[in-house]
CSV table of C-alpha atoms in Angstrom, one decimal:
chain,number,residue,atom,x,y,z
I,2,GLU,CA,4.8,26.8,9.0
I,3,ALA,CA,6.0,23.6,7.4
I,4,GLN,CA,8.2,24.2,4.4
I,5,LEU,CA,10.5,22.5,1.9
I,6,VAL,CA,12.7,24.7,-0.3
I,7,GLU,CA,14.8,23.2,-3.1
I,8,SER,CA,17.9,24.9,-4.6
I,9,GLY,CA,20.8,24.1,-6.8
I,10,GLY,CA,19.1,23.6,-10.2
I,11,GLY,CA,20.4,25.1,-13.4
I,12,LEU,CA,21.7,24.5,-16.9
I,13,VAL,CA,24.4,21.9,-17.4
I,14,GLN,CA,25.8,20.0,-20.4
I,15,PRO,CA,25.3,16.2,-20.8
I,16,GLY,CA,27.8,14.3,-18.7
I,17,GLU,CA,28.2,17.1,-16.1
I,18,SER,CA,27.1,17.0,-12.5
I,19,LEU,CA,24.8,19.0,-10.3
I,20,ARG,CA,23.8,18.9,-6.6
I,21,LEU,CA,20.3,19.7,-5.4
I,22,SER,CA,19.5,20.7,-1.9
I,23,CYS,CA,16.3,20.8,0.0
I,24,ALA,CA,16.0,22.7,3.2
I,25,ALA,CA,13.2,21.7,5.6
I,26,SER,CA,11.6,23.7,8.3
I,27,GLY,CA,8.7,23.0,10.7
I,28,LEU,CA,8.6,19.4,9.5
I,29,ASN,CA,10.3,17.2,12.2
I,30,PHE,CA,12.8,16.4,9.5
I,31,SER,CA,14.9,13.8,11.3
I,32,SER,CA,12.0,11.5,12.0
I,33,ASN,CA,10.8,11.1,8.5
I,34,TRP,CA,11.7,9.4,5.2
I,35,MET,CA,12.4,11.8,2.4
I,36,GLY,CA,12.5,11.6,-1.3
I,37,TRP,CA,13.0,13.2,-4.7
I,38,VAL,CA,10.4,13.2,-7.5
I,39,ARG,CA,10.9,14.6,-10.9
I,40,GLN,CA,8.7,15.9,-13.7
I,41,ALA,CA,10.0,16.3,-17.2
I,42,PRO,CA,8.6,19.3,-19.2
I,43,GLY,CA,4.9,18.6,-20.0
I,44,LYS,CA,5.1,15.1,-18.5
I,45,GLY,CA,3.9,13.3,-15.4
I,46,LEU,CA,5.5,12.7,-12.0
I,47,ALA,CA,8.2,10.0,-11.4
I,48,TRP,CA,10.0,8.9,-8.3
I,49,VAL,CA,13.8,9.2,-8.3
I,50,ALA,CA,15.1,8.2,-4.9
I,51,THR,CA,14.1,7.7,-1.3
I,52,ILE,CA,16.1,7.8,2.0
I,53,ASN,CA,15.1,6.6,5.4
I,54,ASN,CA,15.1,8.8,8.5
I,55,ASP,CA,18.7,8.1,9.6
I,56,GLY,CA,20.2,8.0,6.1
I,57,LYS,CA,21.3,4.4,6.2
I,58,GLU,CA,18.7,3.1,3.7
I,59,THR,CA,18.5,4.4,0.2
I,60,TYR,CA,16.4,3.4,-2.8
I,61,TYR,CA,16.7,4.5,-6.5
I,62,VAL,CA,14.8,4.0,-9.6
I,63,ASP,CA,16.7,1.9,-12.1
I,64,SER,CA,17.3,4.8,-14.6
I,65,VAL,CA,19.4,6.8,-12.0
I,66,LYS,CA,21.2,3.9,-10.2
I,67,GLY,CA,25.0,4.5,-10.2
I,68,ARG,CA,24.6,8.1,-11.3
I,69,PHE,CA,22.6,9.8,-8.5
I,70,THR,CA,23.1,9.7,-4.8
I,71,ILE,CA,20.5,10.8,-2.2
I,72,SER,CA,21.8,11.9,1.2
I,73,ARG,CA,20.7,13.9,4.2
I,74,ASP,CA,22.1,15.9,7.1
I,75,ASN,CA,19.6,15.8,10.0
I,76,ALA,CA,21.7,18.4,11.9
I,77,LYS,CA,21.1,20.8,9.1
I,78,ASN,CA,17.5,19.7,8.3
I,79,SER,CA,18.6,19.2,4.7
I,80,LEU,CA,18.2,16.7,1.9
I,81,TYR,CA,20.5,16.4,-1.1
I,82,LEU,CA,20.6,14.8,-4.5
I,83,GLN,CA,24.0,14.5,-6.1
I,84,MET,CA,23.5,14.0,-9.9
I,85,ASN,CA,26.4,12.8,-11.9
I,86,SER,CA,26.7,11.9,-15.6
I,87,LEU,CA,23.6,13.9,-16.4
I,88,ARG,CA,21.7,13.0,-19.5
I,89,VAL,CA,19.2,15.0,-21.6
I,90,GLU,CA,16.5,12.7,-20.3
I,91,ASP,CA,17.2,13.8,-16.7
I,92,MET,CA,16.0,17.3,-17.6
I,93,ALA,CA,13.0,18.0,-15.3
I,94,VAL,CA,11.7,19.9,-12.3
I,95,TYR,CA,12.9,18.1,-9.2
I,96,PHE,CA,10.7,18.1,-6.2
I,97,CYS,CA,11.7,17.0,-2.7
I,98,GLY,CA,9.0,15.5,-0.6
I,99,ARG,CA,8.5,14.2,2.9
I,100,ALA,CA,7.2,10.7,3.4
I,101,GLY,CA,5.4,11.6,6.6
I,102,THR,CA,3.0,8.7,6.3
I,103,PRO,CA,4.0,5.2,5.1
I,104,GLY,CA,3.9,4.9,1.3
I,105,SER,CA,3.0,8.5,0.7
I,106,VAL,CA,4.2,12.1,0.4
I,107,ASP,CA,2.5,14.6,2.6
I,108,TYR,CA,4.7,17.7,1.9
I,109,TRP,CA,6.3,18.9,-1.3
I,110,GLY,CA,8.8,21.6,-2.1
I,111,GLN,CA,8.2,24.1,-4.9
I,112,GLY,CA,10.6,22.3,-7.3
I,113,SER,CA,14.0,23.1,-8.8
I,114,LEU,CA,14.5,23.1,-12.6
I,115,VAL,CA,17.4,21.1,-14.0
I,116,ILE,CA,18.1,21.7,-17.7
I,117,VAL,CA,20.5,19.3,-19.5
I,118,SER,CA,21.5,20.6,-22.9
I,119,SER,CA,24.5,21.1,-25.1
A,9,GLU,CA,7.8,-1.7,-11.5
A,10,VAL,CA,4.1,-1.4,-10.8
A,11,VAL,CA,2.3,0.3,-13.7
A,12,MET,CA,-0.5,2.5,-12.7
A,13,THR,CA,-3.2,3.2,-15.4
A,14,GLN,CA,-5.6,6.1,-15.0
A,15,SER,CA,-8.7,6.8,-17.0
A,16,PRO,CA,-9.8,9.0,-18.5
A,17,LEU,CA,-6.7,11.0,-19.3
A,18,SER,CA,-8.8,14.1,-20.1
A,19,LEU,CA,-12.0,15.1,-18.4
A,20,PRO,CA,-14.0,18.2,-19.5
A,21,VAL,CA,-16.6,18.8,-16.8
A,22,THR,CA,-19.5,21.2,-16.0
A,23,LEU,CA,-19.3,23.2,-12.7
A,24,GLY,CA,-21.4,21.5,-10.1
A,25,GLN,CA,-21.4,18.1,-11.8
A,26,PRO,CA,-19.8,14.9,-10.3
A,27,VAL,CA,-16.4,13.5,-11.5
A,28,SER,CA,-15.0,10.1,-11.3
A,29,ILE,CA,-11.4,9.1,-12.1
A,30,SER,CA,-10.2,5.5,-12.2
A,31,CYS,CA,-6.8,4.1,-11.3
A,32,ARG,CA,-5.8,0.5,-11.8
A,33,SER,CA,-2.5,-1.3,-10.9
A,34,ARG,CA,-1.1,-4.4,-12.5
A,35,GLN,CA,-0.6,-6.0,-9.2
A,36,SER,CA,-2.1,-5.9,-5.7
A,37,LEU,CA,-1.2,-2.8,-3.7
A,38,VAL,CA,-1.9,-4.6,-0.4
A,39,SER,CA,1.3,-4.5,1.7
A,40,ARG,CA,2.7,-7.2,4.0
A,41,GLU,CA,1.2,-5.2,6.9
A,42,GLY,CA,-2.2,-5.4,5.3
A,43,LYS,CA,-2.3,-1.7,4.4
A,44,THR,CA,-2.9,-0.4,0.9
A,45,TYR,CA,-0.8,2.6,0.0
A,46,LEU,CA,-2.8,4.2,-2.7
A,47,ASN,CA,-2.7,8.0,-2.9
A,48,TRP,CA,-4.3,10.8,-4.9
A,49,PHE,CA,-2.6,14.1,-5.7
A,50,HIS,CA,-3.8,17.3,-7.4
A,51,GLN,CA,-1.4,19.6,-9.3
A,52,ARG,CA,-2.3,23.0,-10.7
A,53,PRO,CA,-0.1,24.4,-13.6
A,54,GLY,CA,3.2,25.7,-12.3
A,55,GLN,CA,2.6,24.4,-8.8
A,56,SER,CA,3.9,21.4,-6.8
A,57,PRO,CA,1.5,18.5,-6.2
A,58,ARG,CA,-0.8,18.5,-3.2
A,59,ARG,CA,-1.9,15.3,-1.6
A,60,LEU,CA,-5.7,14.9,-1.3
A,61,ILE,CA,-6.1,11.2,-0.3
A,62,TYR,CA,-3.9,8.6,1.2
A,63,GLU,CA,-4.4,4.9,2.0
A,64,ILE,CA,-7.2,4.7,-0.5
A,65,SER,CA,-9.7,6.9,1.3
A,66,ASP,CA,-8.2,9.0,4.1
A,67,ARG,CA,-8.6,12.6,3.3
A,68,ASP,CA,-5.9,15.1,4.2
A,69,SER,CA,-6.6,18.0,6.5
A,70,GLY,CA,-8.1,20.9,4.7
A,71,VAL,CA,-9.3,18.8,1.7
A,72,PRO,CA,-13.0,19.5,1.0
A,73,ASP,CA,-15.3,16.6,1.7
A,74,ARG,CA,-16.5,16.7,-1.9
A,75,PHE,CA,-13.4,14.6,-2.6
A,76,SER,CA,-13.6,10.9,-1.8
A,77,GLY,CA,-11.4,7.9,-2.5
A,78,SER,CA,-12.5,4.2,-2.7
A,79,GLY,CA,-11.4,0.9,-4.0
A,80,SER,CA,-9.3,-2.1,-3.1
A,81,GLY,CA,-6.6,-4.5,-4.4
A,82,ILE,CA,-5.9,-3.2,-7.9
A,83,ASP,CA,-8.9,-1.0,-8.6
A,84,PHE,CA,-9.3,2.5,-7.2
A,85,THR,CA,-11.5,5.6,-7.8
A,86,LEU,CA,-11.3,9.3,-6.9
A,87,LYS,CA,-14.7,11.1,-6.9
A,88,ILE,CA,-15.5,14.7,-6.7
A,89,SER,CA,-19.2,15.1,-5.8
A,90,ARG,CA,-19.6,18.6,-7.3
A,91,VAL,CA,-16.8,20.1,-9.3
A,92,GLU,CA,-15.8,23.7,-8.4
A,93,ALA,CA,-13.6,26.0,-10.5
A,94,GLU,CA,-10.6,25.5,-8.2
A,95,ASP,CA,-10.6,21.8,-8.9
A,96,VAL,CA,-9.1,22.2,-12.4
A,97,GLY,CA,-5.7,20.7,-12.9
A,98,ILE,CA,-4.2,17.3,-13.2
A,99,TYR,CA,-5.0,14.4,-10.8
A,100,TYR,CA,-2.4,11.6,-10.2
A,101,CYS,CA,-2.8,8.4,-8.4
A,102,MET,CA,0.4,7.0,-6.8
A,103,GLN,CA,1.2,3.6,-5.2
A,104,GLY,CA,3.6,3.5,-2.3
A,105,THR,CA,3.4,-0.2,-1.6
A,106,HIS,CA,6.1,-1.5,-4.0
A,107,TRP,CA,9.5,0.3,-4.7
A,108,PRO,CA,9.8,2.2,-6.9
A,109,TRP,CA,6.7,4.1,-6.0
A,110,THR,CA,4.9,4.9,-9.2
A,111,PHE,CA,2.3,7.4,-10.5
A,112,GLY,CA,-0.4,7.1,-13.0
A,113,GLN,CA,-0.2,9.2,-16.2
A,114,GLY,CA,-2.4,11.9,-14.8
A,115,THR,CA,-6.0,13.0,-15.5
A,116,LYS,CA,-6.5,16.5,-16.7
A,117,VAL,CA,-9.7,18.1,-15.4
A,118,GLU,CA,-10.9,21.2,-17.1
A,119,ILE,CA,-14.2,23.2,-17.1
A,120,LYS,CA,-16.3,23.0,-20.3
């Protein structure tokens, strides 16, 4: 069964760091672009970052450039999001997703909650 | 970034009645390859989104045929021919043509 499982969320103070992981199974991970989408409490969905299949191309939304880093380990079927200098406005549920078809996300994880509060 | 505007934002519906949700972008979503990467997702409370439609009108496997997508260029529509109870939730359009990919604000569908 195809599955994406996020982990690593939690409560941090502003300015601190957190690393999210996303473990893929049954999804032909190494052949697909992957990405992170976040959803602030009670709000809509917003793209955060995308990475191509071999990890050599990455794209970020302006609000996280220079603070967040997306990476992957195809040998471990895992996607990561290193989040530094976290701000209150970064508080959200973070979903990992597979871009299995161009310009789209066909599989989503269940989400990992990041709380940024002093 | 490409702003996606959905309407209406709230949609009380009667079971068995049709539903139509509009999604408009501020610029063309036609890619250099000639494809239009416009998607529709459905999200129930406390759940992750589920893709219903990609490339304007292609329905995902397992999605009931009461769901259909249409449109072109900057103007797109999701239709549900006869709403069922399981269709409640929030519907989002998303463009995947221009980075950053962007979502509409969401349309909340609820049963009257």
